Short mmCIF file of C-alpha atoms in Angstrom, two decimals:
data_model
loop_
_atom_site.label_atom_id
_atom_site.label_comp_id
_atom_site.label_asym_id
_atom_site.label_seq_id
_atom_site.Cartn_x
_atom_site.Cartn_y
_atom_site.Cartn_z
CA MET A 40 -30.63 -44.72 -3.66
CA SER A 41 -29.71 -43.26 -6.93
CA ALA A 42 -28.18 -45.42 -9.62
CA ILE A 43 -24.51 -44.84 -9.34
CA GLY A 44 -21.81 -45.01 -11.96
CA LEU A 45 -20.87 -44.01 -15.55
CA ASP A 46 -22.88 -46.91 -16.88
CA VAL A 47 -26.06 -45.12 -15.98
CA MET A 48 -25.33 -42.64 -18.63
CA GLY A 49 -24.75 -45.35 -21.16
CA ILE A 50 -20.98 -45.08 -20.97
CA ARG A 51 -18.55 -47.86 -20.64
CA ALA A 52 -15.47 -46.42 -18.87
CA ASP A 53 -11.98 -47.66 -17.86
CA PRO A 54 -12.58 -50.07 -14.85
CA ASP A 55 -10.44 -48.19 -12.50
CA LEU A 56 -12.09 -44.80 -13.34
CA GLU A 57 -15.49 -46.56 -13.12
CA LYS A 58 -14.62 -47.81 -9.60
CA ALA A 59 -13.35 -44.30 -8.49
CA VAL A 60 -16.50 -42.53 -9.73
CA ARG A 61 -18.75 -45.13 -7.93
CA VAL A 62 -16.80 -44.59 -4.71
CA GLY A 63 -16.97 -40.83 -5.12
CA LEU A 64 -20.75 -40.91 -5.84
CA ALA A 65 -21.31 -43.07 -2.81
CA ALA A 66 -19.55 -40.48 -0.66
CA VAL A 67 -21.63 -37.79 -2.33
CA GLU A 68 -24.84 -39.69 -1.57
CA GLU A 69 -23.83 -39.96 2.06
CA MET A 70 -22.90 -36.33 2.49
CA LEU A 71 -26.20 -35.24 0.63
CA ARG A 72 -28.22 -37.00 3.21
CA LEU A 73 -26.26 -35.44 6.03
CA SER A 74 -26.48 -31.92 4.55
CA VAL A 75 -30.22 -31.78 4.39
CA HIS A 76 -30.65 -32.83 7.99
CA SER A 77 -32.45 -30.29 10.21
CA GLU A 78 -33.33 -30.20 14.00
CA PHE A 79 -36.82 -29.55 12.65
CA SER A 80 -37.81 -33.08 11.41
CA PHE A 81 -40.37 -31.76 8.93
CA VAL A 82 -37.55 -29.74 7.07
CA THR A 83 -35.52 -32.96 6.97
CA GLU A 84 -38.54 -34.91 5.45
CA ALA A 85 -39.24 -32.14 2.82
CA SER A 86 -35.54 -31.78 1.98
CA ARG A 87 -34.99 -35.56 1.61
CA HIS A 88 -38.07 -35.87 -0.58
CA LEU A 89 -36.05 -35.32 -3.84
CA VAL A 90 -32.87 -36.62 -2.48
CA ASP A 91 -34.45 -39.94 -1.81
CA ALA A 92 -36.23 -39.88 -5.02
CA GLY A 93 -32.85 -40.65 -6.66
CA GLY A 94 -31.52 -39.59 -9.97
CA LYS A 95 -28.43 -40.14 -12.02
CA ARG A 96 -26.30 -37.58 -9.90
CA PHE A 97 -25.12 -36.50 -13.30
CA ARG A 98 -23.69 -33.06 -12.18
CA PRO A 99 -21.67 -34.61 -9.25
CA MET A 100 -20.35 -37.12 -11.73
CA VAL A 101 -18.97 -34.29 -13.98
CA VAL A 102 -17.39 -32.82 -10.81
CA LEU A 103 -15.67 -36.16 -10.13
CA LEU A 104 -14.53 -36.72 -13.85
CA ALA A 105 -13.10 -33.08 -13.84
CA ALA A 106 -11.19 -33.83 -10.57
CA GLN A 107 -9.41 -36.72 -12.41
CA PHE A 108 -7.17 -34.01 -14.20
CA ALA A 109 -5.55 -33.30 -10.94
CA ASP A 110 -6.03 -34.93 -7.46
CA PRO A 111 -9.32 -36.69 -7.49
CA GLU A 112 -9.07 -37.42 -3.78
CA ALA A 113 -8.52 -33.90 -2.71
CA ALA A 114 -10.64 -32.99 0.37
CA GLY A 115 -12.83 -30.42 -1.37
CA VAL A 116 -14.04 -32.55 -4.43
CA VAL A 117 -16.87 -34.42 -2.82
CA PRO A 118 -18.18 -31.33 -0.91
CA ALA A 119 -18.11 -29.43 -4.16
CA ALA A 120 -20.03 -32.23 -5.91
CA VAL A 121 -22.63 -32.06 -2.95
CA ALA A 122 -23.00 -28.31 -3.17
CA ILE A 123 -23.70 -28.62 -6.93
CA GLU A 124 -26.31 -31.34 -6.40
CA LEU A 125 -28.00 -29.37 -3.55
CA THR A 126 -28.16 -26.39 -6.04
CA HIS A 127 -29.63 -28.53 -8.76
CA LEU A 128 -32.24 -30.14 -6.37
CA SER A 129 -33.26 -26.62 -5.14
CA THR A 130 -34.11 -25.44 -8.51
CA LEU A 131 -36.25 -28.52 -9.00
CA TYR A 132 -38.32 -27.57 -6.03
CA HIS A 133 -38.85 -24.12 -7.45
CA ASP A 134 -39.48 -25.40 -11.05
CA ASP A 135 -42.24 -27.72 -9.79
CA VAL A 136 -43.99 -24.73 -8.14
CA MET A 137 -43.79 -22.58 -11.31
CA ASP A 138 -44.90 -25.48 -13.54
CA GLU A 139 -47.60 -26.62 -11.18
CA ALA A 140 -46.08 -30.14 -11.68
CA PRO A 141 -47.89 -33.01 -9.80
CA LEU A 142 -44.97 -35.43 -10.21
CA ARG A 143 -41.22 -35.41 -9.90
CA ARG A 144 -39.15 -38.51 -10.70
CA GLY A 145 -42.31 -40.76 -10.56
CA ALA A 146 -43.43 -39.57 -7.17
CA ALA A 147 -45.62 -36.61 -5.96
CA SER A 148 -43.84 -33.36 -6.23
CA ALA A 149 -43.14 -31.51 -3.05
CA ASN A 150 -45.68 -28.90 -3.92
CA ALA A 151 -48.36 -31.42 -4.55
CA ARG A 152 -47.53 -33.47 -1.46
CA TRP A 153 -47.45 -30.38 0.79
CA THR A 154 -47.77 -26.85 -0.49
CA ASN A 155 -46.14 -24.38 -2.85
CA THR A 156 -44.96 -22.44 0.15
CA VAL A 157 -43.28 -25.54 1.63
CA ALA A 158 -41.71 -26.34 -1.71
CA ILE A 159 -40.40 -22.85 -2.18
CA LEU A 160 -38.89 -22.72 1.32
CA THR A 161 -37.39 -26.13 1.09
CA GLY A 162 -35.59 -25.06 -2.23
CA ASP A 163 -34.34 -21.94 -0.41
CA PHE A 164 -33.07 -24.17 2.44
CA LEU A 165 -31.09 -26.35 -0.02
CA PHE A 166 -29.63 -23.19 -1.62
CA ALA A 167 -28.49 -22.09 1.83
CA ARG A 168 -27.02 -25.54 2.63
CA ALA A 169 -25.05 -25.43 -0.66
CA SER A 170 -23.81 -22.05 0.15
CA GLU A 171 -22.76 -23.10 3.63
CA ILE A 172 -20.68 -26.12 2.07
CA THR A 173 -18.88 -23.76 -0.53
CA ALA A 174 -18.13 -21.38 2.19
CA ASP A 175 -15.88 -24.04 3.77
CA LEU A 176 -14.18 -24.47 0.37
CA GLY A 177 -12.87 -20.85 0.09
CA PRO A 178 -14.06 -17.57 -1.13
CA GLU A 179 -13.46 -18.27 -4.86
CA ALA A 180 -15.68 -21.42 -4.73
CA THR A 181 -18.27 -19.50 -2.91
CA ARG A 182 -18.16 -16.67 -5.39
CA ILE A 183 -18.38 -19.03 -8.33
CA LEU A 184 -21.36 -20.88 -7.05
CA ALA A 185 -23.10 -17.63 -6.14
CA ARG A 186 -22.73 -16.27 -9.57
CA THR A 187 -24.10 -19.48 -11.00
CA ILE A 188 -27.09 -19.35 -8.90
CA ALA A 189 -27.71 -15.76 -10.03
CA THR A 190 -27.43 -17.16 -13.69
CA LEU A 191 -29.78 -19.83 -13.07
CA CYS A 192 -32.40 -17.38 -11.76
CA GLU A 193 -31.82 -15.09 -14.73
CA GLY A 194 -32.42 -17.92 -17.11
CA GLN A 195 -35.63 -18.83 -15.44
CA ILE A 196 -36.72 -15.20 -15.54
CA ARG A 197 -35.82 -14.84 -19.15
CA GLU A 198 -37.86 -17.99 -20.00
CA THR A 199 -40.88 -16.68 -17.90
CA VAL A 200 -40.72 -13.32 -19.58
CA GLY A 201 -40.09 -14.47 -23.02
CA PRO A 202 -38.22 -12.79 -25.84
CA GLY A 203 -38.39 -9.04 -26.06
CA PRO A 204 -39.94 -7.26 -29.15
CA GLY A 205 -37.87 -8.09 -32.22
CA GLN A 206 -35.66 -10.45 -30.42
CA ASN A 207 -34.65 -13.55 -32.24
CA GLN A 208 -36.59 -16.46 -30.65
CA ILE A 209 -33.90 -19.05 -31.31
CA GLU A 210 -31.20 -16.95 -29.84
CA HIS A 211 -33.37 -16.11 -26.78
CA TYR A 212 -34.10 -19.94 -26.33
CA LEU A 213 -30.39 -20.88 -26.57
CA ARG A 214 -29.54 -18.11 -24.01
CA VAL A 215 -32.27 -19.49 -21.66
CA ILE A 216 -30.93 -23.02 -21.72
CA THR A 217 -27.39 -21.79 -21.41
CA ASP A 218 -28.29 -19.93 -18.26
CA LYS A 219 -30.84 -22.36 -16.72
CA THR A 220 -29.14 -25.81 -17.47
CA ALA A 221 -25.54 -25.35 -18.97
CA SER A 222 -24.33 -22.85 -16.37
CA LEU A 223 -24.53 -25.44 -13.54
CA ILE A 224 -22.83 -28.09 -15.60
CA ALA A 225 -20.05 -25.62 -16.48
CA THR A 226 -19.53 -24.87 -12.87
CA SER A 227 -19.44 -28.63 -12.11
CA GLY A 228 -16.42 -28.89 -14.40
CA ARG A 229 -14.74 -25.78 -13.09
CA LEU A 230 -15.21 -26.56 -9.38
CA GLY A 231 -14.16 -30.21 -9.87
CA ALA A 232 -10.94 -29.30 -11.56
CA MET A 233 -10.34 -26.22 -9.26
CA LEU A 234 -10.84 -28.13 -5.91
CA ALA A 235 -8.62 -30.95 -7.15
CA GLY A 236 -5.79 -28.61 -7.57
CA ALA A 237 -5.89 -28.19 -11.32
CA ASP A 238 -4.29 -25.25 -12.94
CA ARG A 239 -6.68 -22.39 -14.19
CA VAL A 240 -6.35 -23.25 -17.88
CA THR A 241 -7.57 -26.91 -17.13
CA ALA A 242 -10.45 -25.48 -15.10
CA ASP A 243 -11.35 -23.10 -17.93
CA VAL A 244 -11.23 -25.93 -20.46
CA LEU A 245 -13.63 -28.06 -18.31
CA ALA A 246 -16.01 -25.20 -17.74
CA ALA A 247 -16.14 -24.57 -21.43
CA PHE A 248 -16.84 -28.19 -22.13
CA GLY A 249 -19.49 -28.17 -19.37
CA GLU A 250 -21.34 -25.14 -20.98
CA ARG A 251 -21.37 -26.59 -24.37
CA PHE A 252 -22.32 -30.07 -23.29
CA GLY A 253 -25.00 -28.64 -21.03
CA VAL A 254 -26.69 -26.98 -23.94
CA ALA A 255 -26.41 -30.28 -25.99
CA PHE A 256 -27.88 -32.14 -23.05
CA GLN A 257 -30.91 -29.86 -22.93
CA LEU A 258 -31.48 -29.95 -26.64
CA SER A 259 -31.41 -33.76 -26.53
CA ASP A 260 -34.02 -33.64 -23.84
CA ASP A 261 -36.06 -31.39 -26.04
CA ILE A 262 -35.96 -33.87 -28.88
CA ILE A 263 -36.79 -36.90 -26.61
CA ASP A 264 -39.75 -35.09 -25.18
CA LEU A 265 -41.28 -34.85 -28.67
CA ALA A 266 -39.86 -37.89 -30.36
CA SER A 267 -39.72 -40.77 -27.73
CA PRO A 268 -42.78 -42.91 -26.79
CA THR A 269 -43.37 -43.32 -23.04
CA GLU A 270 -42.12 -46.87 -22.90
CA THR A 271 -38.76 -45.87 -24.47
CA SER A 272 -38.07 -42.77 -22.59
CA GLY A 273 -39.92 -43.33 -19.26
CA LYS A 274 -41.49 -39.93 -19.60
CA THR A 275 -44.87 -38.60 -20.96
CA PRO A 276 -44.11 -37.05 -24.37
CA GLY A 277 -45.21 -33.49 -24.89
CA THR A 278 -44.63 -32.43 -21.45
CA ASP A 279 -43.19 -29.04 -22.50
CA LEU A 280 -45.97 -28.54 -24.91
CA ARG A 281 -48.58 -29.04 -22.09
CA GLU A 282 -46.70 -26.61 -19.94
CA GLY A 283 -46.46 -23.99 -22.58
CA ILE A 284 -42.54 -24.22 -22.66
CA PRO A 285 -41.19 -23.80 -26.24
CA THR A 286 -38.38 -25.84 -27.23
CA LEU A 287 -36.03 -25.76 -30.19
CA PRO A 288 -37.86 -28.21 -32.56
CA VAL A 289 -41.07 -26.29 -31.90
CA LEU A 290 -39.45 -22.94 -32.53
CA TYR A 291 -37.89 -24.25 -35.79
CA ALA A 292 -41.22 -25.66 -37.05
CA LEU A 293 -43.15 -22.53 -36.20
CA GLN A 294 -40.73 -20.48 -38.38
CA GLY A 295 -41.82 -22.33 -41.46
CA GLU A 296 -44.67 -21.67 -43.93
CA ASP A 297 -45.35 -25.29 -44.84
CA ALA A 298 -48.64 -27.06 -43.99
CA GLY A 299 -47.33 -28.57 -40.87
CA ALA A 300 -46.09 -25.27 -39.45
CA ARG A 301 -49.47 -23.63 -40.32
CA ARG A 302 -51.24 -26.45 -38.41
CA LEU A 303 -48.95 -26.05 -35.39
CA ARG A 304 -49.75 -22.35 -35.19
CA ASP A 305 -53.46 -23.28 -35.21
CA LEU A 306 -52.80 -25.75 -32.34
CA LEU A 307 -50.35 -24.01 -30.30
CA GLY A 308 -50.96 -20.30 -31.22
CA ALA A 309 -48.51 -18.00 -32.89
CA ASP A 310 -46.67 -17.00 -29.68
CA PRO A 311 -45.12 -20.22 -28.15
CA TRP A 312 -44.52 -18.34 -24.94
CA ALA A 313 -48.10 -17.69 -24.39
CA SER A 314 -49.36 -21.19 -25.30
CA SER A 315 -50.01 -22.64 -21.76
CA GLY A 316 -53.35 -24.28 -21.34
CA VAL A 317 -53.15 -26.15 -24.73
CA THR A 318 -55.76 -29.01 -24.87
CA GLU A 319 -54.77 -32.58 -24.60
CA SER A 320 -56.04 -33.30 -28.09
CA ALA A 321 -54.00 -30.38 -29.43
CA VAL A 322 -50.84 -31.80 -27.76
CA VAL A 323 -51.38 -35.20 -29.30
CA GLU A 324 -51.94 -33.80 -32.76
CA ALA A 325 -48.89 -31.45 -32.31
CA LEU A 326 -46.76 -34.36 -31.43
CA GLU A 327 -47.87 -36.16 -34.66
CA VAL A 328 -47.09 -33.15 -36.85
CA LEU A 329 -43.74 -32.43 -35.26
CA ARG A 330 -42.45 -36.08 -35.48
CA GLU A 331 -42.77 -35.87 -39.20
CA HIS A 332 -41.53 -32.23 -39.60
CA PRO A 333 -38.07 -31.24 -40.88
CA ALA A 334 -37.65 -29.15 -37.80
CA MET A 335 -36.73 -32.37 -35.92
CA ASP A 336 -33.86 -33.08 -38.09
CA ARG A 337 -32.68 -29.50 -38.00
CA ALA A 338 -32.75 -29.64 -34.14
CA ARG A 339 -30.80 -32.78 -34.18
CA ALA A 340 -28.22 -31.07 -36.35
CA GLU A 341 -27.97 -28.34 -33.79
CA LEU A 342 -27.57 -30.80 -31.05
CA ALA A 343 -24.78 -32.50 -33.04
CA ARG A 344 -23.05 -29.17 -33.48
CA TRP A 345 -23.13 -28.28 -29.66
CA SER A 346 -21.95 -31.89 -28.84
CA GLY A 347 -19.12 -31.40 -31.37
CA GLU A 348 -18.06 -28.17 -29.75
CA ALA A 349 -18.02 -29.77 -26.42
CA ARG A 350 -15.82 -32.52 -27.68
CA ALA A 351 -13.48 -30.04 -29.37
CA CYS A 352 -13.06 -28.10 -26.09
CA LEU A 353 -11.23 -31.15 -24.56
CA ALA A 354 -8.52 -31.20 -27.15
CA PRO A 355 -5.95 -29.42 -24.91
CA LEU A 356 -6.33 -31.92 -22.07
CA PRO A 357 -4.15 -34.93 -21.76
CA ASP A 358 -5.34 -38.24 -23.17
CA GLY A 359 -6.63 -40.72 -20.51
CA PRO A 360 -9.66 -42.42 -19.21
CA ALA A 361 -11.23 -39.29 -17.76
CA LYS A 362 -10.91 -37.43 -21.20
CA THR A 363 -12.28 -40.47 -22.95
CA ALA A 364 -15.25 -40.76 -20.59
CA LEU A 365 -16.06 -36.94 -21.18
CA GLU A 366 -15.96 -37.49 -24.93
CA SER A 367 -18.29 -40.32 -24.48
CA LEU A 368 -20.72 -38.11 -22.68
CA ALA A 369 -20.80 -35.74 -25.56
CA ASP A 370 -21.48 -38.54 -27.93
CA PHE A 371 -24.05 -40.05 -25.56
CA VAL A 372 -26.41 -36.99 -25.79
CA VAL A 373 -26.55 -37.38 -29.58
CA ASP A 374 -26.96 -41.15 -29.61
CA ARG A 375 -29.76 -41.10 -27.13
CA THR A 376 -32.03 -39.09 -29.57
CA SER A 377 -31.41 -41.50 -32.41
#
């Protein structure tokens, strides 16, 4: 069972809102398990592999918070949150295959436990379940989620192919994470508001918040992956370096002509999109260089900028516990990297 509530994101919310979110996430959890059931028991087992592994259920929480700006108990809100989470989980199955990841959330990944084929097909199964749920929510919800899934795929392809000749690497990277991460969080805000009966302006505001917050959330993960020791973050630092995935601090550092930048190019290669297979000793040294490099502060400043933009998006919304909670989320992604 996942940890449930705003407190898992380091947020202290209004007690009534906290209770409402906990109740909503409990309903999401129950529906998630029902949604991945199949007559073929093996499919159920493979589909529940990541559902049972837990997680913060962060995207469903955004759906529930967005719904607070209209009727949070509307019938479509919880199913929308479930469809969003199923979409997210499906991308994790596919990501682990592409990254050849042995672990996910502290347990063997589906591809390691079974095979790449099983993991890919399980991800497809979850995409289908998400689509089935949104079909019951109306054609607009179905269209929005379908477009989001297409955007997620485009983002992954952009990352895999890398920037084109002459393309700015920083702009390319920000487009990748906007597509891969932020688009689903934006859709969480939009669907939560829409299915709660909010007007289009409110839905647009919450989608805009979700996109900017989603970029900030990914940038904070980038920084934590490099800066935080395992005992603090619970993750092995340098994971992206090992997998040959360039992140913003690395891209900033590689632009320089200082000694640290030159050493990083020696360790990682001049093209960060072609740096898979970096040795463990190179990763360890690269982490040491990056932690002392001005690129980290530059990345933190960019994170703060996106967080500030996310906060500013909320200005048209009425004051209240839900708005305060979303503002706290924007602050949280900055605070967690300090």
